[in-house]
Coordinates of C-alpha atoms in Angstrom, one line a residue:
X359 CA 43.4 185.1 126.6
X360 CA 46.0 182.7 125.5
X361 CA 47.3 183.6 122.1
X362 CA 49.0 182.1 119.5
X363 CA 51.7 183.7 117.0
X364 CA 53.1 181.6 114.3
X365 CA 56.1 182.7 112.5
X366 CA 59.5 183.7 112.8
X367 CA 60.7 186.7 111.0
X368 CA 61.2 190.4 111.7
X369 CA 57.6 191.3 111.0
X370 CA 56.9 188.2 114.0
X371 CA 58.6 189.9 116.5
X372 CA 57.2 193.3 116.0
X373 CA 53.7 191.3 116.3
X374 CA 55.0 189.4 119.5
X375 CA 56.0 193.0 120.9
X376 CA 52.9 194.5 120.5
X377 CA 50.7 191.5 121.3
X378 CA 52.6 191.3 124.4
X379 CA 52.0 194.9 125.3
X380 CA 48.0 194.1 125.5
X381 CA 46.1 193.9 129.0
X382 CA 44.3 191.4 127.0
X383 CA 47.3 188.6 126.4
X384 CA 47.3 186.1 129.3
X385 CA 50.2 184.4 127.7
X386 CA 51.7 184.6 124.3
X387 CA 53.1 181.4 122.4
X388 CA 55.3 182.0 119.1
X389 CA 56.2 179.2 116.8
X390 CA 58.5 178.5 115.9
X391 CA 59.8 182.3 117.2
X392 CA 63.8 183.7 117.2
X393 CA 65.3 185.1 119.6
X394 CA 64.0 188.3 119.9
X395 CA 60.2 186.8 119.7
X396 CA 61.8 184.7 123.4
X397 CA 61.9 188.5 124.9
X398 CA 58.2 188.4 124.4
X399 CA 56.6 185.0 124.5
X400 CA 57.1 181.3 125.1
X401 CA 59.2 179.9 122.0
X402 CA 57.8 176.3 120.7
X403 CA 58.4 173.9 117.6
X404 CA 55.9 173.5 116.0
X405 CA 55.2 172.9 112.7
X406 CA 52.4 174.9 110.9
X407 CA 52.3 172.9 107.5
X408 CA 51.1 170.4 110.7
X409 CA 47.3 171.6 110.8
X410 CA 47.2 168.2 113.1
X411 CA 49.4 169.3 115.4
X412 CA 49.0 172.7 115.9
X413 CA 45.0 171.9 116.4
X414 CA 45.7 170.1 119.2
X415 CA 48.6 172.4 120.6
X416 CA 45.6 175.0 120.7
X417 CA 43.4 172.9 122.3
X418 CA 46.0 171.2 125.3
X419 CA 47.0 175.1 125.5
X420 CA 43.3 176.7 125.7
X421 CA 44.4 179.6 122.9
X422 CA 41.9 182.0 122.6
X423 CA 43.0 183.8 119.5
X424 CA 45.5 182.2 116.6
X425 CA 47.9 184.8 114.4
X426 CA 49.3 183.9 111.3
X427 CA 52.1 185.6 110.5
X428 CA 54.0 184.7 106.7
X429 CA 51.6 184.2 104.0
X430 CA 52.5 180.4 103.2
X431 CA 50.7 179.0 106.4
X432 CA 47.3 180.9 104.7
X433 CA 47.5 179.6 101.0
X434 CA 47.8 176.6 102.6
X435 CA 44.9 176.6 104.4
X436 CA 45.8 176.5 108.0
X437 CA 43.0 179.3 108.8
X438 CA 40.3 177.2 108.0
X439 CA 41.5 174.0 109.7
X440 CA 41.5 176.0 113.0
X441 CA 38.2 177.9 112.1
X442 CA 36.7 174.1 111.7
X443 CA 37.9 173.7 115.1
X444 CA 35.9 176.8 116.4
X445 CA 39.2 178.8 117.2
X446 CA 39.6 182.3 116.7
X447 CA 42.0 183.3 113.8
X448 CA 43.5 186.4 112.3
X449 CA 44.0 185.5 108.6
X450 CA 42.1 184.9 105.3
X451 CA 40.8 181.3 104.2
X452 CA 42.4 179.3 101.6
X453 CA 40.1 180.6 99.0
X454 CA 40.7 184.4 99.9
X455 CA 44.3 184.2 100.2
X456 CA 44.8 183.1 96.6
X457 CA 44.9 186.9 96.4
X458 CA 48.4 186.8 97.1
X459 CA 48.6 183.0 96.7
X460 CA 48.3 183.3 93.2
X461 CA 49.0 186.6 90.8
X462 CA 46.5 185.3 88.0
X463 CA 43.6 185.3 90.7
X464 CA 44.4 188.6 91.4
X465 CA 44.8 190.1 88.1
X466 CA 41.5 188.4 87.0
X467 CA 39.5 189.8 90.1
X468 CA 40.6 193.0 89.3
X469 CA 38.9 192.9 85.8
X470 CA 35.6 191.3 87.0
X471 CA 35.2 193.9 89.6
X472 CA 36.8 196.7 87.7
X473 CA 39.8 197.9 90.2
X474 CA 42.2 199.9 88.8
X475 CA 45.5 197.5 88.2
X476 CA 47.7 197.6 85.0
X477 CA 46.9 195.4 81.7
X478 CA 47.9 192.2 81.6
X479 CA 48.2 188.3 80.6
X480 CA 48.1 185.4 82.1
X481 CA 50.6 182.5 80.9
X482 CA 51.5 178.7 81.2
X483 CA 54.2 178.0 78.5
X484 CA 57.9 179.6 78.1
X485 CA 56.2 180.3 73.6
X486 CA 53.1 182.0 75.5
X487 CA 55.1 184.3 77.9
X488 CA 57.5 185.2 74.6
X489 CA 54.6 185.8 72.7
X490 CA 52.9 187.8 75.4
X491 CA 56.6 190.1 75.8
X492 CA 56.6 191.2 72.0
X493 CA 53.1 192.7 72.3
X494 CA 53.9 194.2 75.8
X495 CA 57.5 195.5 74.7
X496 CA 59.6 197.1 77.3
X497 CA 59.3 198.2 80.3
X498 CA 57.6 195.3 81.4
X499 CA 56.8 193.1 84.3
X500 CA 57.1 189.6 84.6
X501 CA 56.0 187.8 88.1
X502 CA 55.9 184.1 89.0
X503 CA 52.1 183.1 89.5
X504 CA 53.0 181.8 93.1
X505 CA 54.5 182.5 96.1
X506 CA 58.3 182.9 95.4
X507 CA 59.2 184.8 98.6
X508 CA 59.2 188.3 97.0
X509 CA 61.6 186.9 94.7
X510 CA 59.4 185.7 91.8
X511 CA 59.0 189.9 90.5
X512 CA 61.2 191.1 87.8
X513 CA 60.9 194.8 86.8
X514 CA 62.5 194.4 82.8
X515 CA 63.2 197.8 81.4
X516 CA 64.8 196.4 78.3
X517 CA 63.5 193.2 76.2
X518 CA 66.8 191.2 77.0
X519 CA 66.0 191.8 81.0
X520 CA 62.4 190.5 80.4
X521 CA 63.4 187.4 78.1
X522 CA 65.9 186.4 80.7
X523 CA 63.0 186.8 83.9
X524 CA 60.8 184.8 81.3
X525 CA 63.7 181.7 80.9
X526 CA 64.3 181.8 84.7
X527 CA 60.7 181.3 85.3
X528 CA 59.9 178.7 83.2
X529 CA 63.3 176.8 83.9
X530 CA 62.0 176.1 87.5
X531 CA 63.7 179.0 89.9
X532 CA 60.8 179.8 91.9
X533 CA 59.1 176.4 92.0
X534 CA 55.9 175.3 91.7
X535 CA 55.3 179.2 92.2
X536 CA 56.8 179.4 88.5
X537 CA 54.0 176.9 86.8
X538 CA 52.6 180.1 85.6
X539 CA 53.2 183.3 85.0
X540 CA 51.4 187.0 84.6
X541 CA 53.0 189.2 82.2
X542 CA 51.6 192.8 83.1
X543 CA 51.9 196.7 81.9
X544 CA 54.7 198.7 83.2
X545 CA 53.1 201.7 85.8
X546 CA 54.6 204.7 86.0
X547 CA 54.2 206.8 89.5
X548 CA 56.0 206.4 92.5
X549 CA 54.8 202.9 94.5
X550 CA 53.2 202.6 98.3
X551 CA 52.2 200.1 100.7
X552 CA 48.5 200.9 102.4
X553 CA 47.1 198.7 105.1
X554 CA 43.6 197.8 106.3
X555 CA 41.8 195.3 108.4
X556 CA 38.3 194.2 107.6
X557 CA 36.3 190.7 109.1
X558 CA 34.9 190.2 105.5
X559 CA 32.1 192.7 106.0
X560 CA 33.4 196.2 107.8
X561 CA 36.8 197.8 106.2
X562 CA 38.5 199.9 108.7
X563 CA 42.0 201.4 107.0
X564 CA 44.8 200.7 109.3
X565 CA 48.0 202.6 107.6
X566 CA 50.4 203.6 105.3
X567 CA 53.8 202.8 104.3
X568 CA 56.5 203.0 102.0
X569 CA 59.0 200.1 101.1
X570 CA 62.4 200.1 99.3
X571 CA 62.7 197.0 97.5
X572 CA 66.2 196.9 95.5
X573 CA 68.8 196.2 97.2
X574 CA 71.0 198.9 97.0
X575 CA 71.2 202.8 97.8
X576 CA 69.3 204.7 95.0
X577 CA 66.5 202.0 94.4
X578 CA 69.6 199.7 92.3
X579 CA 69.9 196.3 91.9
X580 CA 67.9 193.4 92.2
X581 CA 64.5 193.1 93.8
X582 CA 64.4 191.7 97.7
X583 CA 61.9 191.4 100.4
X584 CA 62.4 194.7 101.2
X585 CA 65.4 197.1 102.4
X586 CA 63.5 199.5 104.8
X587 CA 60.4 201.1 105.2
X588 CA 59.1 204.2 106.7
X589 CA 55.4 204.6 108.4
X590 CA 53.1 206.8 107.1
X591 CA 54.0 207.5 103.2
X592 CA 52.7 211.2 102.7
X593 CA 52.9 210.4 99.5
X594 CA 49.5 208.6 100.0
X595 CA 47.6 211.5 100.8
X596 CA 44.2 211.4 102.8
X597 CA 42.0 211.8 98.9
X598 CA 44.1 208.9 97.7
X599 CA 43.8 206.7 100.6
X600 CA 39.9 207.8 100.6
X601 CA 40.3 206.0 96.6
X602 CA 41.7 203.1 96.9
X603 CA 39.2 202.4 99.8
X604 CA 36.5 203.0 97.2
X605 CA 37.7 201.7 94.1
X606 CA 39.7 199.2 95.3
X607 CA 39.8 197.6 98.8
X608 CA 36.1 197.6 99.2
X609 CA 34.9 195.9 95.6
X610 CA 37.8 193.6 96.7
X611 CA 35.9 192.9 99.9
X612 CA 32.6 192.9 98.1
X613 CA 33.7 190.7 95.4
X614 CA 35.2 187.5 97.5
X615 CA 32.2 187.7 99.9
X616 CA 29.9 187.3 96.7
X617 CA 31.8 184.7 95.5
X618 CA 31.2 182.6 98.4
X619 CA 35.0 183.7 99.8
X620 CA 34.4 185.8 102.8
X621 CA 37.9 187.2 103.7
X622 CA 38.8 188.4 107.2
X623 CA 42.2 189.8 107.8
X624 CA 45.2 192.4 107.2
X625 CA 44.8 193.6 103.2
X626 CA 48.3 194.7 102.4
X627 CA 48.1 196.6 99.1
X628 CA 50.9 197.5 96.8
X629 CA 49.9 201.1 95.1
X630 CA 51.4 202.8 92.2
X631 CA 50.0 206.7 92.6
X632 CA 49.8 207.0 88.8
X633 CA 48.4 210.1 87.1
X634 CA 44.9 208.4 86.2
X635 CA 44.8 207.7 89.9
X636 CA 46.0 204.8 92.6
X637 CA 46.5 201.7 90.6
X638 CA 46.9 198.0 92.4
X639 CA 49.9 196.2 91.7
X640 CA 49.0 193.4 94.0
X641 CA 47.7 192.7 97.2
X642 CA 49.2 190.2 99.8
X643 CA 47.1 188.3 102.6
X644 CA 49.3 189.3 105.7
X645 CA 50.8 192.9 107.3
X646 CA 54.1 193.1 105.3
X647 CA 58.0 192.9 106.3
X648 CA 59.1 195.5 106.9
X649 CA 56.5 197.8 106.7
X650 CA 54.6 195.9 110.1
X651 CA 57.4 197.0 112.1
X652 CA 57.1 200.6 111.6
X653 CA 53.4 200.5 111.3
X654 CA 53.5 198.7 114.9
X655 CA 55.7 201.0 116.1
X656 CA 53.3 203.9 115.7
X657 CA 49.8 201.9 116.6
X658 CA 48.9 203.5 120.1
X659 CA 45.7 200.7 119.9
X660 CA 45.2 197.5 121.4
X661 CA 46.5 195.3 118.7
X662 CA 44.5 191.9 120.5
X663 CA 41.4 193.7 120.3
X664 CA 41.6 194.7 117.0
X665 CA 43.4 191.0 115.7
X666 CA 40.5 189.2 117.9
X667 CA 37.3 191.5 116.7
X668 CA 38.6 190.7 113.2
X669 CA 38.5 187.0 113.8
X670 CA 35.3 187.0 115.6
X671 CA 33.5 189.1 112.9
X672 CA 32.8 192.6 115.1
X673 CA 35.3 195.1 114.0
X674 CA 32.7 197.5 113.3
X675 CA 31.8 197.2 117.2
X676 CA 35.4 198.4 118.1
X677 CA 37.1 201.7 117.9
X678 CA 39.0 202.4 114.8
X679 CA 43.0 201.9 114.9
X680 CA 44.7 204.9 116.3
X681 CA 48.2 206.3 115.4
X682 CA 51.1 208.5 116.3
X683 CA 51.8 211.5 113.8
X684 CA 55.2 210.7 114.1
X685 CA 57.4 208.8 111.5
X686 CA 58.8 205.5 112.1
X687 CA 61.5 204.4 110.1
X688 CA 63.6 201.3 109.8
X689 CA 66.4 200.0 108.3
X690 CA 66.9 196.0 107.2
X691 CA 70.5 195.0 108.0
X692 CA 71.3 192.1 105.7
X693 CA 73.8 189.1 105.7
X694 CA 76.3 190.1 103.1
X695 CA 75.6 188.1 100.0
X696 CA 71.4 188.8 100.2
X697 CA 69.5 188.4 98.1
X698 CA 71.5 185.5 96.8
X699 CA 72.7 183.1 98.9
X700 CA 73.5 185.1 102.1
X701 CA 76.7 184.5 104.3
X702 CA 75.4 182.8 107.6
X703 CA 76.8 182.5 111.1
X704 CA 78.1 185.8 112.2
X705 CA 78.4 187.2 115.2
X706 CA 76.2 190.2 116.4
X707 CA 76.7 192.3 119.0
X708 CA 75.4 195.9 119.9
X709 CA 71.6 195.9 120.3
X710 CA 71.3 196.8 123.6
X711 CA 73.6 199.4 122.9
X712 CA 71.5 200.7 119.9
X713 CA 68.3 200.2 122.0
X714 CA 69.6 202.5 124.6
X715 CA 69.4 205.4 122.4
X716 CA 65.8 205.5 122.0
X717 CA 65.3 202.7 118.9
X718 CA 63.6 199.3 118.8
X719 CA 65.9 196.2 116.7
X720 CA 63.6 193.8 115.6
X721 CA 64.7 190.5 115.1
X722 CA 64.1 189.0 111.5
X723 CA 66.7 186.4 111.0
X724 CA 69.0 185.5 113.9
X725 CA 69.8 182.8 116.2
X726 CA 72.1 181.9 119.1
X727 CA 74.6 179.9 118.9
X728 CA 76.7 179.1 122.0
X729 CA 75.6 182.3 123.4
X730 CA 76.2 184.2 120.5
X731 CA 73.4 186.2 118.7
X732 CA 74.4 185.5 115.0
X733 CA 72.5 185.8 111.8
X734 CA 70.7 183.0 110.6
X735 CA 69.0 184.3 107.2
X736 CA 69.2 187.0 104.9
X737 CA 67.5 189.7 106.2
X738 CA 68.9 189.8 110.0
X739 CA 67.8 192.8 111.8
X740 CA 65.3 195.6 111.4
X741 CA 67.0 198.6 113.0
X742 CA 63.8 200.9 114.2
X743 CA 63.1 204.2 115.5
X744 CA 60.7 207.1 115.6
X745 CA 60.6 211.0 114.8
X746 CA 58.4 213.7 114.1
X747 CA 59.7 214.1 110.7
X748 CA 61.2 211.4 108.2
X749 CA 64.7 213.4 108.4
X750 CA 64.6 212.9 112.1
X751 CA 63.3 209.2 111.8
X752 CA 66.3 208.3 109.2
X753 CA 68.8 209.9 111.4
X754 CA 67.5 207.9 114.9
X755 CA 67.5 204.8 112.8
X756 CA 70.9 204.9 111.4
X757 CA 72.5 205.9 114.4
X758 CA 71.3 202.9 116.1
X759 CA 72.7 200.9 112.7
X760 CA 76.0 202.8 113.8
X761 CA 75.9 201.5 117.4
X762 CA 75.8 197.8 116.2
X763 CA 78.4 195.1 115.3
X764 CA 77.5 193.1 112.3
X765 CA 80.9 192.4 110.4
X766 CA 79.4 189.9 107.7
X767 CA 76.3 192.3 107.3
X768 CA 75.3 195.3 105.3
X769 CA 72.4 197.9 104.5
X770 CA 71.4 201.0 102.7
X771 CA 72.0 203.9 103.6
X772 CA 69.2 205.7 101.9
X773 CA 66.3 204.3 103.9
X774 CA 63.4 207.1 103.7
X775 CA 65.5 209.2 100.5
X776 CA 62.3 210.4 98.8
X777 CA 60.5 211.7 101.4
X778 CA 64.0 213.5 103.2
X779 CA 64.7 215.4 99.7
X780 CA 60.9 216.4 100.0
X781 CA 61.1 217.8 103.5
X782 CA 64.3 219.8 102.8
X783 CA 62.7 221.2 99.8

């Protein structure tokens, strides 16, 4: 079949490498792609807040199965403009991605259905939030209601921290994603990602994961879109993962199909593994960056066949997604300056090089200029590679790090820290 990929980030092109791996991809589009997605499919522009335009792209082009990659195409509702138009789709409605579309939906779900998540309030007004912060006290989380790019999160561990994340908020930082706000309890336990695919109806889990948000070594420094991952968390052992599939994912699942919102997709949710149990911090609507490229790089299924049965509502019809047991790690290598305002335009050299050693780069914000690979956005590369341990994983990845040339770049060196000091213990 003829498939589709929209997006253009690092999580993209591990998507576009896999897709491109299955006997079932005739040919593979990405828009609007980078340059690593060209290795693997036909680069276009095209734009997907155009639902008009990319309908009839699919139709002129015969696509047979649509994925959307970044969550802002979903809360927009580009899903169910191509679903009107009887194409296949990978990715929740409108309606069912307000689970990561808006924080407040989320929060309130959770209490209807009684999922584990922390306390919380939901407010509109700088005197509401304020209000809200002196009953919470500190620690304390403040998040922007929207979609602020993983940037709308502020972890406060002092009163001052969570007065300032209030102001920023409501002064307009994040947006429109900023109109609200949810002011939540402070978990304690040590946070992972866990993955699973259902078509509204069957819930198969898919995998495990652990980010590093902060943006520098020792988990310091502010929040980004995340620094490295490694793929599976052992952390999130087979009982826990066996919970949050009961008490969690599948009232989810029950809950929105209830409610007249059906959803069909990747459920991406963020754990804390707290001593009452797994508690949801929040879920997003799309595999997550970077936690898809080390998940990918250990999926020995047919990712088209498990993308399309979720579209076409017959997952439970299909094998179950199969894994190596070995680790995948990565490493984000950032334009210096991220997660401010990163420093663009240099030059990058060395991926073959680092590829030649046994490790996958996956492109998450480049572009060529002149001939030149250079770095185009703040997260730049996703330096990849596999081992049978997390030790041996971290050690792959970083000497593929080592082996390129990224002068205006940087990244952190502890990439996997937790789980290393576990295995030498």
């Amino acid at each position: 079949m003829n498939i589709l990929l929209l997006g253009s980030g690092g999580r993209e092109h591990a998507l576009a490498w896999k897709l491109a791996q299955s006997p079932l991809c005739d040919r593979l589009w990405a828009a609007p792609g980078n340059p690593g997605i060209a290795e693997h499919a036909t680069c276009i522009a095209l734009d997907a807040a155009d639902h008009a335009a990319v309908i009839a792209f699919c139709e002129e082009n015969v696509i047979g199965l649509v994925v959307i990659g970044p969550e802002a195409p979903l809360v927009d509702g580009l899903a169910d403009s191509l679903r009107d138009k009887g194409f296949a789709v990978f990715g929740p409605s409108r309606a069912a991605a307000q689970l990561e579309g808006s924080k407040g939906f989320t929060k309130d779900l959770c209490a209807r259905a009684n999922i584990p998540t922390g306390g919380y309030v939901r407010v509109s007004t700088e005197a509401d939030a304020m209000t809200s912060l002196a009953k919470f006290g500190a620690p304390v989380v403040i998040k922007a209601d929207g979609l602020a790019a993983g940037k709308g999160v502020t972890v406060a561990m002092t009163m001052a921290e969570a007065e300032e994340a209030v102001r920023d908020i409501f002064a307009g930082r994040f947006g429109e994603a900023g109109a609200e706000a949810v002011i939540e309890e402070f978990l304690e336990g040590e946070e992972a990602s866990f993955f699973a695919l259902t078509d509204g109806s069957t819930i198969v889990p898919f995998a495990s994961a652990q980010d590093h948000k902060r943006v520098g070594d020792g988990d310091t420094g502010p929040n980004t879109g995340g620094m490295g991952a490694y793929s599976p968390a052992p952390v999130l052992t087979p009982i826990l993962e066996a919970e949050a599939m009961t008490k969690i994912i599948a009232p989810t699942v029950k809950t929105l199909a209830d409610e007249g919102m059906p959803y069909s997709g990747v459920l991406f949710l963020g754990l804390m593994l707290t001593r009452e149990g797994p508690k949801l911090i929040e879920y997003n609507c799309r595999f997550g960056d970077p936690e898809c490229q080390v998940m990918l790089l250990r999926l020995e299924s047919d990712l088209v066949e498990l993308l399309h049965a979720c579209a076409e509502n017959r997952l439970g019809a299909i094998e179950p997604p199969r894994f190596s047991d070995d680790t995948a790690l990565t490493v984000v290598m950032a334009a210096n300056g991220y997660p401010g305002t990163p420093e663009k335009g240099g030059a990058i050299n060395g991926i073959a090089t680092a590829e030649a050693g046994g490790a996958k780069v996956f492109h998450a914000g480049t572009a060529l200029k002149d001939g030149q690979l250079v770095a185009s956005g703040g997260r730049v590369l996703n330096v990849t590679a596999r081992g049978v341990s997390v030790t041996e994983a971290q050690a792959r990845a970083y000497a593929a790090v080592d082996a390129i040339d990224f002068a205006s770049g940087f990244c952190r060196r502890d990439i996997g820290w937790r789980e290393v000091a576990r295995e030498q213990d």
